mmCIF file of C-alpha atoms in Angstrom:
data_model
loop_
_atom_site.group_PDB
_atom_site.id
_atom_site.type_symbol
_atom_site.label_atom_id
_atom_site.label_comp_id
_atom_site.label_asym_id
_atom_site.label_seq_id
_atom_site.Cartn_x
_atom_site.Cartn_y
_atom_site.Cartn_z
ATOM 1 C CA UNK A 1 3.231 7.227 21.508
ATOM 2 C CA UNK A 2 -0.445 7.078 19.772
ATOM 3 C CA UNK A 3 -0.873 10.860 20.538
ATOM 4 C CA UNK A 4 1.449 11.703 18.067
ATOM 5 C CA UNK A 5 0.309 9.426 15.834
ATOM 6 C CA UNK A 6 -3.197 10.742 16.336
ATOM 7 C CA UNK A 7 -1.779 14.238 15.740
ATOM 8 C CA UNK A 8 0.519 13.523 12.598
ATOM 9 C CA UNK A 9 -2.661 12.263 11.200
ATOM 10 C CA UNK A 10 -4.564 14.846 10.812
ATOM 11 C CA UNK A 11 -6.732 13.555 8.052
ATOM 12 C CA UNK A 12 -7.715 11.051 9.803
ATOM 13 C CA UNK A 13 -10.294 10.604 12.167
ATOM 14 C CA UNK A 14 -9.822 9.287 15.274
ATOM 15 C CA UNK A 15 -9.042 9.539 18.578
ATOM 16 C CA UNK A 16 -5.273 8.324 20.229
ATOM 17 C CA UNK A 17 -7.380 5.602 21.984
ATOM 18 C CA UNK A 18 -8.302 4.327 18.874
ATOM 19 C CA UNK A 19 -4.960 3.406 17.806
ATOM 20 C CA UNK A 20 -3.276 -0.180 18.053
ATOM 21 C CA UNK A 21 0.434 0.138 17.154
ATOM 22 C CA UNK A 22 1.982 -2.990 15.525
ATOM 23 C CA UNK A 23 5.595 -4.094 14.332
ATOM 24 C CA UNK A 24 5.543 -3.465 10.723
ATOM 25 C CA UNK A 25 2.481 -4.103 8.322
ATOM 26 C CA UNK A 26 1.932 -7.853 8.530
ATOM 27 C CA UNK A 27 1.655 -8.107 11.572
ATOM 28 C CA UNK A 28 -1.290 -5.077 11.579
ATOM 29 C CA UNK A 29 -2.578 -6.959 9.700
ATOM 30 C CA UNK A 30 -2.251 -10.262 11.016
ATOM 31 C CA UNK A 31 -3.800 -9.056 14.313
ATOM 32 C CA UNK A 32 -7.049 -7.383 12.015
ATOM 33 C CA UNK A 33 -7.817 -10.831 10.596
ATOM 34 C CA UNK A 34 -7.498 -12.389 13.802
ATOM 35 C CA UNK A 35 -10.313 -9.643 14.775
ATOM 36 C CA UNK A 36 -12.079 -10.156 11.540
ATOM 37 C CA UNK A 37 -12.456 -14.052 11.418
ATOM 38 C CA UNK A 38 -15.490 -14.034 13.908
ATOM 39 C CA UNK A 39 -16.930 -11.641 11.458
ATOM 40 C CA UNK A 40 -15.729 -12.109 7.426
ATOM 41 C CA UNK A 41 -16.271 -15.513 5.738
ATOM 42 C CA UNK A 42 -15.556 -13.746 2.581
ATOM 43 C CA UNK A 43 -12.914 -11.011 1.611
ATOM 44 C CA UNK A 44 -12.758 -9.682 -1.630
ATOM 45 C CA UNK A 45 -9.620 -8.082 -2.842
ATOM 46 C CA UNK A 46 -7.955 -6.860 -5.404
ATOM 47 C CA UNK A 47 -6.625 -8.975 -8.237
ATOM 48 C CA UNK A 48 -2.870 -8.151 -7.400
ATOM 49 C CA UNK A 49 -1.757 -7.751 -4.071
ATOM 50 C CA UNK A 50 1.688 -7.892 -2.187
ATOM 51 C CA UNK A 51 3.374 -10.838 -2.014
ATOM 52 C CA UNK A 52 3.692 -10.554 1.819
ATOM 53 C CA UNK A 53 -0.067 -10.339 2.401
ATOM 54 C CA UNK A 54 -1.208 -12.849 -0.022
ATOM 55 C CA UNK A 55 0.950 -15.232 2.202
ATOM 56 C CA UNK A 56 -0.826 -13.865 5.094
ATOM 57 C CA UNK A 57 -4.067 -14.531 3.630
ATOM 58 C CA UNK A 58 -2.924 -18.095 3.339
ATOM 59 C CA UNK A 59 -2.818 -18.818 7.114
ATOM 60 C CA UNK A 60 -6.596 -17.523 6.946
ATOM 61 C CA UNK A 61 -9.813 -19.053 6.452
ATOM 62 C CA UNK A 62 -10.975 -16.317 4.590
ATOM 63 C CA UNK A 63 -12.618 -17.092 0.652
ATOM 64 C CA UNK A 64 -10.934 -14.739 -1.267
ATOM 65 C CA UNK A 65 -12.782 -12.847 -3.943
ATOM 66 C CA UNK A 66 -10.374 -11.376 -6.450
ATOM 67 C CA UNK A 67 -11.523 -8.092 -7.859
ATOM 68 C CA UNK A 68 -10.579 -6.196 -11.032
ATOM 69 C CA UNK A 69 -9.048 -3.321 -11.229
ATOM 70 C CA UNK A 70 -9.726 -1.057 -14.287
ATOM 71 C CA UNK A 71 -8.336 2.389 -14.559
ATOM 72 C CA UNK A 72 -9.937 4.206 -11.720
ATOM 73 C CA UNK A 73 -9.479 1.549 -8.935
ATOM 74 C CA UNK A 74 -11.356 -1.964 -8.596
ATOM 75 C CA UNK A 75 -14.563 -3.123 -10.671
ATOM 76 C CA UNK A 76 -17.865 -2.305 -8.534
ATOM 77 C CA UNK A 77 -19.821 -5.038 -10.444
ATOM 78 C CA UNK A 78 -17.241 -7.609 -8.901
ATOM 79 C CA UNK A 79 -17.914 -6.251 -5.444
ATOM 80 C CA UNK A 80 -21.372 -6.473 -5.702
ATOM 81 C CA UNK A 81 -21.308 -9.894 -6.608
ATOM 82 C CA UNK A 82 -18.732 -11.095 -4.314
ATOM 83 C CA UNK A 83 -20.933 -11.191 -1.147
ATOM 84 C CA UNK A 84 -17.917 -10.005 0.673
ATOM 85 C CA UNK A 85 -18.240 -9.030 4.410
ATOM 86 C CA UNK A 86 -15.168 -7.064 4.126
ATOM 87 C CA UNK A 87 -13.079 -5.008 0.868
ATOM 88 C CA UNK A 88 -8.956 -5.135 0.784
ATOM 89 C CA UNK A 89 -7.821 -2.397 -1.123
ATOM 90 C CA UNK A 90 -5.047 0.360 -1.803
ATOM 91 C CA UNK A 91 -7.431 2.917 -2.850
ATOM 92 C CA UNK A 92 -5.025 5.949 -2.729
ATOM 93 C CA UNK A 93 -2.041 4.233 -4.562
ATOM 94 C CA UNK A 94 -2.726 0.324 -5.659
ATOM 95 C CA UNK A 95 0.287 -1.734 -5.600
ATOM 96 C CA UNK A 96 1.728 -2.895 -7.792
ATOM 97 C CA UNK A 97 -0.293 -0.774 -10.791
ATOM 98 C CA UNK A 98 -0.407 2.520 -8.787
ATOM 99 C CA UNK A 99 -3.941 3.371 -9.861
ATOM 100 C CA UNK A 100 -6.366 5.775 -7.609
ATOM 101 C CA UNK A 101 -9.775 4.493 -6.890
ATOM 102 C CA UNK A 102 -11.824 7.634 -8.189
ATOM 103 C CA UNK A 103 -13.834 10.200 -6.308
ATOM 104 C CA UNK A 104 -17.120 8.176 -7.535
ATOM 105 C CA UNK A 105 -16.257 4.567 -6.419
ATOM 106 C CA UNK A 106 -14.726 5.812 -3.357
ATOM 107 C CA UNK A 107 -18.514 7.335 -2.553
ATOM 108 C CA UNK A 108 -20.270 3.645 -3.861
ATOM 109 C CA UNK A 109 -18.060 1.665 -1.760
ATOM 110 C CA UNK A 110 -18.169 3.745 1.406
ATOM 111 C CA UNK A 111 -22.259 3.307 0.863
ATOM 112 C CA UNK A 112 -21.908 0.180 0.210
ATOM 113 C CA UNK A 113 -20.264 -0.913 3.762
ATOM 114 C CA UNK A 114 -22.853 1.531 5.743
ATOM 115 C CA UNK A 115 -25.231 -0.498 3.719
ATOM 116 C CA UNK A 116 -24.325 -3.956 4.194
ATOM 117 C CA UNK A 117 -22.439 -3.752 7.557
ATOM 118 C CA UNK A 118 -19.192 -4.788 5.520
ATOM 119 C CA UNK A 119 -15.535 -3.338 6.203
ATOM 120 C CA UNK A 120 -13.250 -1.723 3.501
ATOM 121 C CA UNK A 121 -9.983 -2.299 5.016
ATOM 122 C CA UNK A 122 -7.302 0.692 3.343
ATOM 123 C CA UNK A 123 -3.851 -0.130 3.424
ATOM 124 C CA UNK A 124 -1.774 3.492 2.966
ATOM 125 C CA UNK A 125 1.283 1.970 2.988
ATOM 126 C CA UNK A 126 3.146 4.730 1.296
ATOM 127 C CA UNK A 127 0.621 7.902 1.744
ATOM 128 C CA UNK A 128 3.175 10.388 2.551
ATOM 129 C CA UNK A 129 4.975 9.943 -1.096
ATOM 130 C CA UNK A 130 2.575 11.722 -3.533
ATOM 131 C CA UNK A 131 4.604 14.600 -5.558
ATOM 132 C CA UNK A 132 2.844 17.001 -7.411
ATOM 133 C CA UNK A 133 -0.683 16.648 -7.338
ATOM 134 C CA UNK A 134 -2.962 17.396 -4.269
ATOM 135 C CA UNK A 135 -3.110 14.597 -1.465
ATOM 136 C CA UNK A 136 -5.721 11.730 -2.029
ATOM 137 C CA UNK A 137 -8.268 12.046 0.991
ATOM 138 C CA UNK A 138 -8.458 8.346 2.978
ATOM 139 C CA UNK A 139 -11.327 6.382 2.788
ATOM 140 C CA UNK A 140 -11.331 6.753 6.416
ATOM 141 C CA UNK A 141 -11.472 10.505 6.504
ATOM 142 C CA UNK A 142 -15.219 9.960 4.790
ATOM 143 C CA UNK A 143 -16.261 7.659 6.765
ATOM 144 C CA UNK A 144 -19.489 8.559 8.386
ATOM 145 C CA UNK A 145 -20.539 4.867 9.874
ATOM 146 C CA UNK A 146 -16.842 3.496 11.414
ATOM 147 C CA UNK A 147 -17.000 0.962 8.887
ATOM 148 C CA UNK A 148 -13.160 1.494 7.488
ATOM 149 C CA UNK A 149 -10.377 0.564 8.831
ATOM 150 C CA UNK A 150 -6.884 2.159 8.382
ATOM 151 C CA UNK A 151 -3.836 0.150 7.853
ATOM 152 C CA UNK A 152 -0.390 2.699 8.463
ATOM 153 C CA UNK A 153 3.190 2.037 8.130
ATOM 154 C CA UNK A 154 6.295 4.235 9.322
ATOM 155 C CA UNK A 155 8.800 2.378 8.156
ATOM 156 C CA UNK A 156 8.950 3.843 4.498
ATOM 157 C CA UNK A 157 9.754 7.315 5.642
ATOM 158 C CA UNK A 158 11.919 5.794 8.252
ATOM 159 C CA UNK A 159 13.943 2.957 7.164
ATOM 160 C CA UNK A 160 12.592 -1.061 6.605
ATOM 161 C CA UNK A 161 14.314 -1.870 9.536
ATOM 162 C CA UNK A 162 12.098 0.146 11.826
ATOM 163 C CA UNK A 163 8.920 -2.150 11.744
ATOM 164 C CA UNK A 164 6.370 0.254 13.336
ATOM 165 C CA UNK A 165 3.223 0.452 12.273
ATOM 166 C CA UNK A 166 -0.779 1.117 13.150
ATOM 167 C CA UNK A 167 -4.455 0.480 12.845
ATOM 168 C CA UNK A 168 -7.185 2.691 13.560
ATOM 169 C CA UNK A 169 -9.841 0.573 14.200
ATOM 170 C CA UNK A 170 -13.464 1.412 14.670
ATOM 171 C CA UNK A 171 -15.108 1.606 18.547
ATOM 172 C CA UNK A 172 -16.800 -2.095 17.377
ATOM 173 C CA UNK A 173 -13.744 -3.900 16.789
ATOM 174 C CA UNK A 174 -11.864 -2.001 19.483
ATOM 175 C CA UNK A 175 -13.957 -3.697 21.870
ATOM 176 C CA UNK A 176 -13.039 -6.788 20.432
ATOM 177 C CA UNK A 177 -9.565 -5.875 20.929
ATOM 178 C CA UNK A 178 -9.470 -4.690 24.712
ATOM 179 C CA UNK A 179 -11.720 -7.586 25.403
ATOM 180 C CA UNK A 180 -8.865 -9.871 23.787
ATOM 181 C CA UNK A 181 -5.794 -8.505 23.806
ATOM 182 C CA UNK A 182 -4.178 -11.070 26.061
ATOM 183 C CA UNK A 183 -4.242 -12.920 23.497
ATOM 184 C CA UNK A 184 -2.186 -10.917 20.731
ATOM 185 C CA UNK A 185 1.424 -11.089 20.469
ATOM 186 C CA UNK A 186 2.616 -7.166 20.990
ATOM 187 C CA UNK A 187 5.940 -7.612 18.789
ATOM 188 C CA UNK A 188 6.239 -3.773 18.484
ATOM 189 C CA UNK A 189 9.539 -2.405 20.194
ATOM 190 C CA UNK A 190 8.933 -0.016 23.029
ATOM 191 C CA UNK A 191 12.502 1.574 22.278
ATOM 192 C CA UNK A 192 11.738 1.942 18.807
ATOM 193 C CA UNK A 193 8.298 3.792 19.945
ATOM 194 C CA UNK A 194 9.888 5.884 22.244
ATOM 195 C CA UNK A 195 12.421 6.876 20.316
ATOM 196 C CA UNK A 196 9.572 7.781 17.394
ATOM 197 C CA UNK A 197 7.553 9.301 19.812
ATOM 198 C CA UNK A 198 10.899 11.956 21.219
ATOM 199 C CA UNK A 199 11.795 12.414 17.077
ATOM 200 C CA UNK A 200 8.207 13.361 16.418
ATOM 201 C CA UNK A 201 7.910 15.449 19.474
ATOM 202 C CA UNK A 202 11.057 17.135 18.813
ATOM 203 C CA UNK A 203 9.667 18.248 15.228
ATOM 204 C CA UNK A 204 12.207 16.631 13.506
ATOM 205 C CA UNK A 205 10.099 13.852 12.400
ATOM 206 C CA UNK A 206 8.101 16.159 10.164
ATOM 207 C CA UNK A 207 11.356 17.603 8.330
ATOM 208 C CA UNK A 208 12.387 14.565 7.882
ATOM 209 C CA UNK A 209 9.257 13.676 5.931
ATOM 210 C CA UNK A 210 9.716 16.600 3.939
ATOM 211 C CA UNK A 211 13.181 15.797 3.516
ATOM 212 C CA UNK A 212 12.139 12.607 2.088
ATOM 213 C CA UNK A 213 9.080 13.445 0.303
ATOM 214 C CA UNK A 214 11.612 15.852 -2.011
ATOM 215 C CA UNK A 215 13.898 13.537 -2.120
ATOM 216 C CA UNK A 216 11.822 10.689 -3.672
ATOM 217 C CA UNK A 217 10.448 13.026 -6.299
ATOM 218 C CA UNK A 218 13.504 13.772 -7.766
ATOM 219 C CA UNK A 219 14.647 10.001 -7.812
ATOM 220 C CA UNK A 220 10.980 9.515 -9.170
ATOM 221 C CA UNK A 221 11.311 12.561 -12.038
ATOM 222 C CA UNK A 222 14.958 11.364 -13.183
ATOM 223 C CA UNK A 223 13.552 7.199 -13.167
ATOM 224 C CA UNK A 224 10.417 8.838 -15.116
ATOM 225 C CA UNK A 225 12.483 10.726 -17.660
ATOM 226 C CA UNK A 226 15.089 8.298 -18.321
ATOM 227 C CA UNK A 227 12.341 5.750 -19.318
ATOM 228 C CA UNK A 228 10.680 7.811 -21.605
ATOM 229 C CA UNK A 229 14.088 8.477 -23.243
ATOM 230 C CA UNK A 230 14.694 5.211 -23.446
ATOM 231 C CA UNK A 231 11.292 3.740 -24.329
ATOM 232 C CA UNK A 232 9.336 6.514 -25.988
ATOM 233 C CA UNK A 233 6.478 3.280 -27.082
ATOM 234 C CA UNK A 234 6.423 2.064 -23.808
ATOM 235 C CA UNK A 235 3.174 2.588 -21.304
ATOM 236 C CA UNK A 236 4.620 4.246 -17.951
ATOM 237 C CA UNK A 237 2.260 3.947 -15.126
ATOM 238 C CA UNK A 238 1.787 4.487 -11.657
ATOM 239 C CA UNK A 239 3.806 7.482 -11.715
ATOM 240 C CA UNK A 240 3.193 10.695 -9.088
ATOM 241 C CA UNK A 241 3.586 8.506 -5.783
ATOM 242 C CA UNK A 242 4.867 6.245 -4.522
ATOM 243 C CA UNK A 243 8.578 4.655 -4.411
ATOM 244 C CA UNK A 244 8.252 2.431 -7.775
ATOM 245 C CA UNK A 245 6.550 3.151 -11.311
ATOM 246 C CA UNK A 246 6.014 0.380 -13.916
ATOM 247 C CA UNK A 247 6.811 0.533 -17.892
ATOM 248 C CA UNK A 248 4.080 -2.080 -20.165
ATOM 249 C CA UNK A 249 5.964 -3.837 -22.848
ATOM 250 C CA UNK A 250 4.719 -5.132 -26.334
ATOM 251 C CA UNK A 251 7.699 -7.011 -26.368
ATOM 252 C CA UNK A 252 6.421 -11.185 -27.191
ATOM 253 C CA UNK A 253 8.620 -12.086 -24.603
ATOM 254 C CA UNK A 254 7.551 -12.711 -21.217
ATOM 255 C CA UNK A 255 7.896 -10.980 -17.491
ATOM 256 C CA UNK A 256 9.840 -13.760 -16.535
ATOM 257 C CA UNK A 257 12.362 -13.541 -19.674
ATOM 258 C CA UNK A 258 12.438 -10.014 -19.726
ATOM 259 C CA UNK A 259 13.935 -9.707 -15.827
ATOM 260 C CA UNK A 260 15.850 -12.873 -16.585
ATOM 261 C CA UNK A 261 17.833 -10.837 -19.114
ATOM 262 C CA UNK A 262 18.092 -7.394 -17.572
ATOM 263 C CA UNK A 263 19.512 -9.454 -14.772
ATOM 264 C CA UNK A 264 22.208 -10.619 -16.430
ATOM 265 C CA UNK A 265 23.216 -7.292 -17.423
ATOM 266 C CA UNK A 266 23.273 -6.293 -14.154
ATOM 267 C CA UNK A 267 19.439 -4.766 -13.635
ATOM 268 C CA UNK A 268 17.094 -5.791 -10.924
ATOM 269 C CA UNK A 269 13.470 -5.062 -11.805
ATOM 270 C CA UNK A 270 10.704 -7.396 -11.131
ATOM 271 C CA UNK A 271 7.571 -9.030 -12.340
ATOM 272 C CA UNK A 272 4.203 -7.719 -11.591
ATOM 273 C CA UNK A 273 2.709 -11.926 -12.685
ATOM 274 C CA UNK A 274 4.056 -12.572 -8.907
ATOM 275 C CA UNK A 275 1.475 -10.431 -7.738
ATOM 276 C CA UNK A 276 -1.723 -11.686 -9.475
ATOM 277 C CA UNK A 277 -4.450 -13.849 -7.685
ATOM 278 C CA UNK A 278 -5.833 -14.392 -10.966
ATOM 279 C CA UNK A 279 -2.426 -16.305 -12.688
ATOM 280 C CA UNK A 280 -5.044 -16.268 -16.059
ATOM 281 C CA UNK A 281 -5.335 -12.781 -16.317
ATOM 282 C CA UNK A 282 -3.921 -11.363 -19.386
ATOM 283 C CA UNK A 283 -1.798 -8.436 -18.645
ATOM 284 C CA UNK A 284 1.256 -6.603 -21.433
ATOM 285 C CA UNK A 285 4.713 -7.568 -20.028
ATOM 286 C CA UNK A 286 4.789 -4.840 -17.220
ATOM 287 C CA UNK A 287 8.127 -4.535 -14.986
ATOM 288 C CA UNK A 288 8.233 -2.929 -12.229
ATOM 289 C CA UNK A 289 11.376 -0.341 -10.928
ATOM 290 C CA UNK A 290 11.631 0.696 -7.230
ATOM 291 C CA UNK A 291 13.668 3.740 -6.910
ATOM 292 C CA UNK A 292 14.068 4.727 -3.213
ATOM 293 C CA UNK A 293 17.119 3.008 -2.563
ATOM 294 C CA UNK A 294 19.021 4.085 -5.456
ATOM 295 C CA UNK A 295 20.739 7.188 -6.281
ATOM 296 C CA UNK A 296 19.810 9.303 -9.389
ATOM 297 C CA UNK A 297 23.057 7.835 -10.922
ATOM 298 C CA UNK A 298 21.859 4.464 -10.466
ATOM 299 C CA UNK A 299 18.880 5.111 -11.855
ATOM 300 C CA UNK A 300 19.737 6.654 -14.823
ATOM 301 C CA UNK A 301 22.545 3.732 -15.322
ATOM 302 C CA UNK A 302 19.754 1.226 -14.168
ATOM 303 C CA UNK A 303 17.735 1.895 -16.927
ATOM 304 C CA UNK A 304 20.294 2.500 -20.073
ATOM 305 C CA UNK A 305 21.257 -1.615 -19.132
ATOM 306 C CA UNK A 306 17.923 -2.311 -19.057
ATOM 307 C CA UNK A 307 17.108 -1.119 -22.237
ATOM 308 C CA UNK A 308 20.206 -2.832 -23.725
ATOM 309 C CA UNK A 309 18.462 -6.021 -22.394
ATOM 310 C CA UNK A 310 15.356 -5.822 -23.888
ATOM 311 C CA UNK A 311 16.368 -4.292 -27.564
ATOM 312 C CA UNK A 312 19.576 -6.552 -27.108
#
């Protein structure tokens, strides 16, 4: 199974023995934080993160330092001032705002990790889904000092209930994991693992990924065009990758009010303030639209209803 994953991750620098299979992203991160708690007192992370990650961090004694988000990724001045021993980030497609860390910042972060001995925790949660642009190389593939820990999931290309994820551990952490492996719960289903191994071995998995990428690109384009049609003055961000995008509005209403009005009109969208680690930070109302589980017709109808809720 690990050999199949290593072959699938052809742009990643690793051998199969560096891969630890987990039962979903949060399980993999939980295992990783257990490994890191001996070395990491201060963890720096993007100022907006998935709510599950936020909840998981609350179970550990890390002192968390939010890093401001800029158009090309996290603020490097904040990193330098954080005195962190590790940085958690989603560099290829930031969640939720969809930014990508620039080449300049990637080089700086890798140099920071090499000089300080800190770790970069790279969560590539939707790396398979990039549309109409060159693939973004992972930080891990550019790391020559084994300071990047790569976290990935296979649930997004299969289905949410198929809970399989993986950690690519630097050899220093791999040795620690092997020493204490009996202390870590292993929830990754052996049946799921064997099924996926056979799926990969047959070649059907790779065909499935290509088909899903084409399907999600069509849905992505339908959502983008619908938002452009109904909100010509809105600022659409986070496009070109993943399974969601965002719409910034100039409306005076709060995100919570907009989301509630949309729900009253039969549309479920999401506020982004829920992901913020810095509630006092001022953002324009920014609404998150997911499109992975909807048909193209449902996307179009949903945006139409959302526009009705916003404009009255």
